PDB file of C-alpha atoms in Angstrom:
ATOM      1  CA  MET D   1       0.103  -0.096   0.019  1.00 71.00           C
ATOM      2  CA  SER D   2       1.419   3.484  -0.967  1.00 83.00           C
ATOM      3  CA  ILE D   3       0.920   6.754   0.395  1.00 88.00           C
ATOM      4  CA  GLN D   4      -1.282   9.037  -1.575  1.00 87.00           C
ATOM      5  CA  PRO D   5      -0.416  13.110  -1.955  1.00 87.00           C
ATOM      6  CA  ASN D   6      -4.183  13.895  -0.413  1.00 87.00           C
ATOM      7  CA  GLN D   7      -4.011  11.402   2.320  1.00 90.00           C
ATOM      8  CA  PRO D   8      -2.606  12.865   5.844  1.00 91.00           C
ATOM      9  CA  HIS D   9       1.594  11.767   6.412  1.00 93.00           C
ATOM     10  CA  ILE D  10       4.745  12.461   7.550  1.00 93.00           C
ATOM     11  CA  ILE D  11       8.360  13.350   5.775  1.00 93.00           C
ATOM     12  CA  MET D  12      11.285  13.983   7.769  1.00 93.00           C
ATOM     13  CA  THR D  13      13.931  15.211   5.831  1.00 94.00           C
ATOM     14  CA  ILE D  14      17.705  14.344   6.979  1.00 93.00           C
ATOM     15  CA  ASP D  15      20.718  15.808   5.244  1.00 91.00           C
ATOM     16  CA  PRO D  16      24.081  14.793   5.225  1.00 87.00           C
ATOM     17  CA  GLN D  17      24.731  16.746   7.516  1.00 84.00           C
ATOM     18  CA  GLY D  18      22.398  15.702   9.980  1.00 85.00           C
ATOM     19  CA  ASN D  19      20.107  18.138  10.102  1.00 87.00           C
ATOM     20  CA  ILE D  20      16.409  17.023   9.840  1.00 89.00           C
ATOM     21  CA  THR D  21      13.006  18.703   8.712  1.00 90.00           C
ATOM     22  CA  SER D  22       9.692  17.772   9.477  1.00 89.00           C
ATOM     23  CA  GLU D  23       6.252  18.178   6.621  1.00 89.00           C
ATOM     24  CA  ALA D  24       3.256  17.342   8.402  1.00 89.00           C
ATOM     25  CA  CYS D  25       0.622  16.993   5.153  1.00 89.00           C
ATOM     26  CA  ASN D  26      -3.360  17.025   5.227  1.00 87.00           C
ATOM     27  CA  TYR D  27      -3.767  16.822   8.434  1.00 85.00           C
ATOM     28  CA  PRO D  28      -7.326  18.575   9.695  1.00 79.00           C
ATOM     29  CA  SER D  29      -7.749  21.267  12.235  1.00 77.00           C
ATOM     30  CA  VAL D  30      -9.670  20.651  15.237  1.00 76.00           C
ATOM     31  CA  GLU D  31     -10.595  23.659  17.169  1.00 77.00           C
ATOM     32  CA  GLY D  32      -8.493  25.507  15.521  1.00 73.00           C
ATOM     33  CA  VAL D  33      -5.507  23.268  16.236  1.00 72.00           C
ATOM     34  CA  CYS D  34      -3.425  21.983  13.559  1.00 73.00           C
ATOM     35  CA  GLN D  35      -3.276  18.111  13.749  1.00 76.00           C
ATOM     36  CA  GLY D  36       0.337  17.881  12.222  1.00 78.00           C
ATOM     37  CA  GLU D  37       1.803  20.239  14.546  1.00 78.00           C
ATOM     38  CA  GLN D  38       0.373  16.540  16.797  1.00 80.00           C
ATOM     39  CA  ALA D  39       1.582  13.946  14.932  1.00 82.00           C
ATOM     40  CA  THR D  40       5.650  14.976  14.051  1.00 88.00           C
ATOM     41  CA  ALA D  41       5.185  15.894  17.756  1.00 88.00           C
ATOM     42  CA  ALA D  42       6.145  12.238  19.219  1.00 89.00           C
ATOM     43  CA  PHE D  43       8.811  12.412  16.645  1.00 92.00           C
ATOM     44  CA  GLU D  44      10.794  15.540  17.385  1.00 90.00           C
ATOM     45  CA  GLU D  45       9.714  14.817  21.531  1.00 90.00           C
ATOM     46  CA  SER D  46      11.545  11.349  20.824  1.00 92.00           C
ATOM     47  CA  LEU D  47      15.056  12.522  18.497  1.00 91.00           C
ATOM     48  CA  ALA D  48      15.125  15.143  21.400  1.00 88.00           C
ATOM     49  CA  ALA D  49      15.234  12.076  23.819  1.00 90.00           C
ATOM     50  CA  GLU D  50      18.045  10.554  22.156  1.00 89.00           C
ATOM     51  CA  GLY D  51      20.069  14.086  22.106  1.00 87.00           C
ATOM     52  CA  LEU D  52      19.687  13.897  18.204  1.00 88.00           C
ATOM     53  CA  ILE D  53      18.200  17.204  17.752  1.00 83.00           C
ATOM     54  CA  PRO D  54      17.776  20.564  20.750  1.00 77.00           C
ATOM     55  CA  PRO D  55      14.755  20.490  22.700  1.00 76.00           C
ATOM     56  CA  VAL D  56      11.598  20.564  21.316  1.00 71.00           C
ATOM     57  CA  ASP D  57      11.252  24.030  23.155  1.00 69.00           C
ATOM     58  CA  ARG D  58      14.296  25.237  20.650  1.00 63.00           C
ATOM     59  CA  ILE D  59      12.997  23.948  17.577  1.00 61.00           C
ATOM     60  CA  ASP D  60      11.925  26.447  14.515  1.00 60.00           C
ATOM     61  CA  ARG D  61       8.530  26.043  13.305  1.00 61.00           C
ATOM     62  CA  GLN D  62       6.939  27.599  10.632  1.00 60.00           C
ATOM     63  CA  TYR D  63       3.745  27.125   8.816  1.00 61.00           C
ATOM     64  CA  LYS D  64       3.006  26.372   5.433  1.00 59.00           C
ATOM     65  CA  PRO D  65      -0.274  25.264   3.517  1.00 56.00           C
ATOM     66  CA  SER D  66      -1.350  22.015   2.085  1.00 53.00           C
ATOM     67  CA  ALA D  67      -0.866  21.612  -1.798  1.00 51.00           C
ATOM     68  CA  ALA D  68      -4.598  21.090  -1.534  1.00 48.00           C
ATOM     69  CA  SER D  69      -5.160  24.340   0.420  1.00 49.00           C
ATOM     70  CA  ARG D  70      -2.872  26.242  -1.995  1.00 49.00           C
ATOM     71  CA  GLN D  71      -4.493  24.796  -5.072  1.00 47.00           C
ATOM     72  CA  THR D  72      -7.728  26.143  -3.304  1.00 45.00           C
ATOM     73  CA  GLN D  73      -6.767  29.370  -3.030  1.00 45.00           C
ATOM     74  CA  GLN D  74      -5.229  29.368  -6.829  1.00 47.00           C
ATOM     75  CA  VAL D  75      -8.413  28.720  -7.992  1.00 46.00           C
ATOM     76  CA  GLN D  76     -10.378  30.764  -5.817  1.00 43.00           C
ATOM     77  CA  SER D  77      -7.635  33.887  -6.781  1.00 44.00           C
ATOM     78  CA  GLN D  78      -8.218  33.184 -10.832  1.00 44.00           C
ATOM     79  CA  ILE D  79     -12.187  33.609 -10.005  1.00 42.00           C
ATOM     80  CA  GLN D  80     -12.022  36.900  -8.944  1.00 41.00           C
ATOM     81  CA  GLN D  81      -9.587  38.076 -11.471  1.00 42.00           C
TER      82      GLN D  81
ATOM     83  CA  MET J   1      -2.984  22.788   6.828  1.00 41.00           C
ATOM     84  CA  SER J   2       0.688  21.389   6.933  1.00 43.00           C
ATOM     85  CA  HIS J   3       2.894  22.101   9.700  1.00 44.00           C
ATOM     86  CA  PHE J   4       7.004  22.252   9.081  1.00 47.00           C
ATOM     87  CA  SER J   5       9.197  22.323  10.863  1.00 47.00           C
ATOM     88  CA  THR J   6      12.730  22.714  10.200  1.00 46.00           C
ATOM     89  CA  ILE J   7      15.320  21.105  13.087  1.00 50.00           C
ATOM     90  CA  LYS J   8      18.952  22.013  12.298  1.00 46.00           C
ATOM     91  CA  SER J   9      21.787  21.345  14.005  1.00 47.00           C
ATOM     92  CA  ASN J  10      24.084  23.735  12.954  1.00 57.00           C
ATOM     93  CA  ASN J  11      26.520  21.644  13.453  1.00 70.00           C
ATOM     94  CA  LYS J  12      26.741  21.230  16.950  1.00 81.00           C
ATOM     95  CA  ILE J  13      27.006  18.212  19.047  1.00 89.00           C
ATOM     96  CA  THR J  14      24.309  17.100  21.223  1.00 89.00           C
ATOM     97  CA  ASN J  15      24.668  13.116  21.383  1.00 92.00           C
ATOM     98  CA  PRO J  16      27.487  12.272  23.765  1.00 95.00           C
ATOM     99  CA  GLU J  17      27.270   8.423  22.366  1.00 95.00           C
ATOM    100  CA  LEU J  18      28.080   9.315  19.250  1.00 95.00           C
ATOM    101  CA  LEU J  19      30.576  11.823  20.199  1.00 96.00           C
ATOM    102  CA  ALA J  20      32.234   9.587  22.037  1.00 97.00           C
ATOM    103  CA  GLU J  21      32.353   7.028  18.750  1.00 97.00           C
ATOM    104  CA  SER J  22      33.211   9.219  16.534  1.00 97.00           C
ATOM    105  CA  LEU J  23      36.531  10.479  18.732  1.00 97.00           C
ATOM    106  CA  GLN J  24      36.949   6.721  19.459  1.00 97.00           C
ATOM    107  CA  GLU J  25      36.652   5.974  15.309  1.00 97.00           C
ATOM    108  CA  LEU J  26      39.401   9.063  14.743  1.00 96.00           C
ATOM    109  CA  GLY J  27      41.906   6.589  17.023  1.00 96.00           C
ATOM    110  CA  TRP J  28      41.554   8.667  19.978  1.00 97.00           C
ATOM    111  CA  ASN J  29      42.005   6.184  22.900  1.00 97.00           C
ATOM    112  CA  GLY J  30      40.036   5.681  26.337  1.00 97.00           C
ATOM    113  CA  VAL J  31      37.404   8.118  25.363  1.00 97.00           C
ATOM    114  CA  ILE J  32      35.033   8.243  28.656  1.00 96.00           C
ATOM    115  CA  TYR J  33      30.980   9.547  28.963  1.00 97.00           C
ATOM    116  CA  HIS J  34      30.208  11.296  32.221  1.00 97.00           C
ATOM    117  CA  LEU J  35      26.821  11.638  32.785  1.00 96.00           C
ATOM    118  CA  GLU J  36      28.653  14.287  35.433  1.00 96.00           C
ATOM    119  CA  ALA J  37      31.028  16.394  34.499  1.00 96.00           C
ATOM    120  CA  GLN J  38      34.473  15.137  35.984  1.00 96.00           C
ATOM    121  CA  PRO J  39      37.479  16.855  35.936  1.00 93.00           C
ATOM    122  CA  MET J  40      40.115  17.064  33.873  1.00 92.00           C
ATOM    123  CA  GLN J  41      43.851  17.304  34.471  1.00 90.00           C
ATOM    124  CA  ASP J  42      45.989  20.391  32.241  1.00 88.00           C
ATOM    125  CA  TYR J  43      49.837  20.470  30.436  1.00 87.00           C
ATOM    126  CA  TYR J  44      51.125  20.872  34.210  1.00 87.00           C
ATOM    127  CA  GLN J  45      49.154  18.364  36.500  1.00 88.00           C
ATOM    128  CA  VAL J  46      49.119  15.086  33.791  1.00 90.00           C
ATOM    129  CA  ARG J  47      53.107  16.141  34.442  1.00 91.00           C
ATOM    130  CA  GLY J  48      52.410  15.993  38.506  1.00 91.00           C
ATOM    131  CA  GLU J  49      53.126  19.784  38.648  1.00 89.00           C
ATOM    132  CA  LYS J  50      50.804  21.927  40.624  1.00 87.00           C
ATOM    133  CA  SER J  51      48.166  24.384  38.736  1.00 84.00           C
ATOM    134  CA  GLU J  52      45.132  26.575  39.812  1.00 81.00           C
ATOM    135  CA  SER J  53      43.329  24.818  36.161  1.00 80.00           C
ATOM    136  CA  GLN J  54      39.933  23.536  37.147  1.00 83.00           C
ATOM    137  CA  SER J  55      38.473  22.621  33.672  1.00 88.00           C
ATOM    138  CA  GLU J  56      35.561  20.048  33.817  1.00 91.00           C
ATOM    139  CA  ALA J  57      34.146  17.801  30.424  1.00 94.00           C
ATOM    140  CA  ASN J  58      31.801  15.378  30.221  1.00 96.00           C
ATOM    141  CA  VAL J  59      32.696  12.996  27.236  1.00 96.00           C
ATOM    142  CA  ILE J  60      37.100  12.915  28.463  1.00 97.00           C
ATOM    143  CA  VAL J  61      39.819  11.824  25.792  1.00 96.00           C
ATOM    144  CA  PRO J  62      42.683  10.929  28.429  1.00 97.00           C
ATOM    145  CA  TRP J  63      46.069  11.974  27.979  1.00 96.00           C
ATOM    146  CA  GLN J  64      47.397   9.344  29.148  1.00 96.00           C
ATOM    147  CA  GLN J  65      45.967   6.952  26.277  1.00 97.00           C
ATOM    148  CA  ASN J  66      46.535   9.817  23.574  1.00 96.00           C
ATOM    149  CA  LYS J  67      50.066  11.015  24.786  1.00 95.00           C
ATOM    150  CA  ARG J  68      51.578  11.025  21.219  1.00 94.00           C
ATOM    151  CA  ARG J  69      48.781  13.371  19.786  1.00 93.00           C
ATOM    152  CA  CYS J  70      47.752  16.179  22.642  1.00 93.00           C
ATOM    153  CA  ASN J  71      49.494  17.717  25.657  1.00 92.00           C
ATOM    154  CA  SER J  72      46.779  17.370  28.599  1.00 92.00           C
ATOM    155  CA  ASP J  73      43.361  15.934  28.768  1.00 93.00           C
ATOM    156  CA  PHE J  74      41.146  17.386  26.458  1.00 93.00           C
ATOM    157  CA  GLY J  75      37.234  17.411  26.300  1.00 93.00           C
ATOM    158  CA  PHE J  76      33.375  18.043  25.564  1.00 93.00           C
ATOM    159  CA  LEU J  77      31.003  19.807  27.990  1.00 92.00           C
ATOM    160  CA  LYS J  78      27.746  19.639  28.607  1.00 92.00           C
ATOM    161  CA  GLN J  79      26.650  23.639  27.801  1.00 89.00           C
ATOM    162  CA  ASP J  80      22.534  24.359  27.070  1.00 83.00           C
ATOM    163  CA  GLY J  81      22.456  21.410  25.400  1.00 83.00           C
ATOM    164  CA  GLU J  82      25.139  21.189  23.345  1.00 87.00           C
ATOM    165  CA  TYR J  83      28.933  19.991  23.824  1.00 91.00           C
ATOM    166  CA  VAL J  84      31.409  21.904  23.057  1.00 90.00           C
ATOM    167  CA  LEU J  85      34.910  20.897  23.261  1.00 91.00           C
ATOM    168  CA  ILE J  86      37.567  22.319  26.380  1.00 90.00           C
ATOM    169  CA  ALA J  87      41.316  22.351  25.830  1.00 89.00           C
ATOM    170  CA  ASP J  88      44.352  23.059  27.586  1.00 86.00           C
ATOM    171  CA  GLU J  89      45.852  26.424  25.105  1.00 82.00           C
ATOM    172  CA  MET J  90      48.696  24.064  24.266  1.00 81.00           C
ATOM    173  CA  ASP J  91      46.657  22.240  22.466  1.00 87.00           C
ATOM    174  CA  THR J  92      43.463  24.107  21.067  1.00 84.00           C
ATOM    175  CA  ARG J  93      45.123  24.948  17.955  1.00 82.00           C
ATOM    176  CA  SER J  94      45.558  21.568  17.037  1.00 86.00           C
ATOM    177  CA  LEU J  95      42.096  20.488  18.241  1.00 87.00           C
ATOM    178  CA  GLN J  96      40.565  23.254  15.947  1.00 81.00           C
ATOM    179  CA  ASN J  97      41.655  21.742  13.013  1.00 80.00           C
ATOM    180  CA  ARG J  98      40.407  18.398  13.824  1.00 87.00           C
ATOM    181  CA  ILE J  99      37.138  19.443  14.731  1.00 88.00           C
ATOM    182  CA  GLN J 100      35.926  19.126  11.422  1.00 87.00           C
ATOM    183  CA  GLU J 101      36.439  16.023  10.915  1.00 91.00           C
ATOM    184  CA  LEU J 102      35.137  15.182  14.140  1.00 93.00           C
ATOM    185  CA  GLN J 103      32.058  16.907  12.650  1.00 91.00           C
ATOM    186  CA  LYS J 104      31.962  15.611   9.867  1.00 91.00           C
ATOM    187  CA  LEU J 105      32.131  11.563  10.636  1.00 94.00           C
ATOM    188  CA  TYR J 106      29.598  12.673  14.037  1.00 94.00           C
ATOM    189  CA  ASN J 107      26.951  14.147  11.046  1.00 91.00           C
ATOM    190  CA  GLN J 108      27.312  10.477   9.283  1.00 92.00           C
ATOM    191  CA  LYS J 109      26.571   8.865  12.071  1.00 93.00           C
ATOM    192  CA  THR J 110      23.718  11.655  13.904  1.00 92.00           C
ATOM    193  CA  ALA J 111      21.567  10.833  10.499  1.00 92.00           C
ATOM    194  CA  ALA J 112      21.789   7.372  10.742  1.00 93.00           C
ATOM    195  CA  ALA J 113      20.902   7.366  13.577  1.00 94.00           C
ATOM    196  CA  MET J 114      17.999   9.499  13.751  1.00 94.00           C
ATOM    197  CA  GLU J 115      16.653   7.499  10.553  1.00 95.00           C
ATOM    198  CA  ALA J 116      16.733   4.846  12.964  1.00 95.00           C
ATOM    199  CA  ASN J 117      14.955   6.661  15.662  1.00 95.00           C
ATOM    200  CA  VAL J 118      12.294   7.587  13.254  1.00 95.00           C
ATOM    201  CA  VAL J 119      11.451   4.321  12.255  1.00 94.00           C
ATOM    202  CA  ALA J 120      11.037   3.181  15.501  1.00 94.00           C
ATOM    203  CA  THR J 121       9.067   5.867  16.760  1.00 94.00           C
ATOM    204  CA  ALA J 122       6.654   4.978  13.960  1.00 93.00           C
ATOM    205  CA  GLN J 123       6.080   1.745  15.032  1.00 91.00           C
ATOM    206  CA  ALA J 124       6.076   2.329  18.622  1.00 91.00           C
ATOM    207  CA  LEU J 125       2.755   5.085  18.314  1.00 88.00           C
ATOM    208  CA  ASN J 126      -0.479   3.193  19.369  1.00 78.00           C
ATOM    209  CA  LYS J 127      -2.251   4.676  15.709  1.00 79.00           C
ATOM    210  CA  GLY J 128      -1.840   1.270  13.445  1.00 78.00           C
ATOM    211  CA  THR J 129       0.244  -0.078  11.200  1.00 83.00           C
ATOM    212  CA  PRO J 130       2.784   2.692   9.946  1.00 90.00           C
ATOM    213  CA  ILE J 131       3.257   3.152   6.331  1.00 92.00           C
ATOM    214  CA  VAL J 132       6.865   4.042   5.875  1.00 93.00           C
ATOM    215  CA  GLU J 133       8.254   4.927   2.118  1.00 94.00           C
ATOM    216  CA  ARG J 134      12.273   5.460   2.222  1.00 95.00           C
ATOM    217  CA  THR J 135      13.704   7.687  -0.742  1.00 94.00           C
ATOM    218  CA  GLU J 136      17.364   9.758  -1.469  1.00 92.00           C
ATOM    219  CA  VAL J 137      17.223  12.662  -3.230  1.00 87.00           C
ATOM    220  CA  ASP J 138      19.926  14.949  -4.241  1.00 89.00           C
ATOM    221  CA  GLY J 139      22.028  12.748  -0.881  1.00 89.00           C
ATOM    222  CA  LYS J 140      19.326  13.448   1.691  1.00 94.00           C
ATOM    223  CA  ILE J 141      16.877  10.772   3.044  1.00 95.00           C
ATOM    224  CA  GLN J 142      13.584  11.467   2.949  1.00 95.00           C
ATOM    225  CA  LEU J 143      10.968   9.249   5.259  1.00 95.00           C
ATOM    226  CA  LYS J 144       6.890   9.583   3.798  1.00 94.00           C
ATOM    227  CA  ILE J 145       4.838   8.325   6.800  1.00 94.00           C
ATOM    228  CA  ALA J 146       1.574   7.548   7.138  1.00 93.00           C
ATOM    229  CA  PHE J 147      -0.723   5.870   9.569  1.00 90.00           C
ATOM    230  CA  SER J 148      -3.858   3.639   8.768  1.00 86.00           C
ATOM    231  CA  ASN J 149      -5.528   5.176  11.565  1.00 83.00           C
ATOM    232  CA  ASP J 150      -5.095   8.708  10.130  1.00 83.00           C
ATOM    233  CA  ILE J 151      -5.694   7.125   6.872  1.00 83.00           C
ATOM    234  CA  ARG J 152      -9.375   6.071   7.821  1.00 85.00           C
ATOM    235  CA  GLN J 153     -10.319   8.695   9.653  1.00 82.00           C
ATOM    236  CA  HIS J 154      -9.569  11.025   6.162  1.00 82.00           C
ATOM    237  CA  ASN J 155     -11.303   8.845   4.420  1.00 84.00           C
ATOM    238  CA  ARG J 156     -14.541   8.855   6.683  1.00 84.00           C
ATOM    239  CA  LEU J 157     -14.393  12.445   6.213  1.00 80.00           C
ATOM    240  CA  GLN J 158     -13.800  13.023   2.713  1.00 79.00           C
ATOM    241  CA  GLN J 159     -17.313  10.498   2.391  1.00 83.00           C
ATOM    242  CA  GLN J 160     -18.955  12.771   4.939  1.00 81.00           C
ATOM    243  CA  THR J 161     -17.961  15.812   3.355  1.00 75.00           C
ATOM    244  CA  ILE J 162     -19.337  13.998  -0.808  1.00 73.00           C
ATOM    245  CA  ARG J 163     -22.557  12.945   0.544  1.00 72.00           C
ATOM    246  CA  ARG J 164     -23.439  16.501   1.944  1.00 62.00           C
TER     247      ARG J 164
END
């Protein structure tokens, strides 16, 4: 079974320098809380517990819309034009 | 909504076991990791002379077992979650030259340990069977992880949306 692009999933990317990024895709928001952040938290805590990354309260976080919502935004802006 | 985290190590050394392994693989003998920092001996103290130096470290490389490569004990002390080099000034310059080599090996070990940790975490989470897809792109390892419980919930929500 393969992961479909529109299904909720997490992408962890590790480079040769030992830098790691995590991205949670297609997770819904529940009561204003992005479930994606909840999904990656367990991984971040485990990595921090092993001393492989700094403590989780020092992680730099950025938010970006999913591909699906970006597509929706593009369609909406085209309609408005 | 996507959530994106950048967790850069910025070439910081944060795992003492991997640090000790890396030092050993680079030929340093007798490397010991101490949970609590222990005192080290400087250039004079290792030779039985008196000195007021009071340095300490968590990962220590003893001069006694590395006499040809350093002039005194040196080590790495945990400061704000990062292990920093502590060395006598007689060794500082030569060790700084070796740090790049150490960092490279440490980074390789860290990357491998990160991958193993991520896969183990995915399997240990109580979220149904994990699906893990591994690819390598431009030298980077990419792990795509999904959980059957999350996919089932997603499919249910999609069906509810279609029925409205």
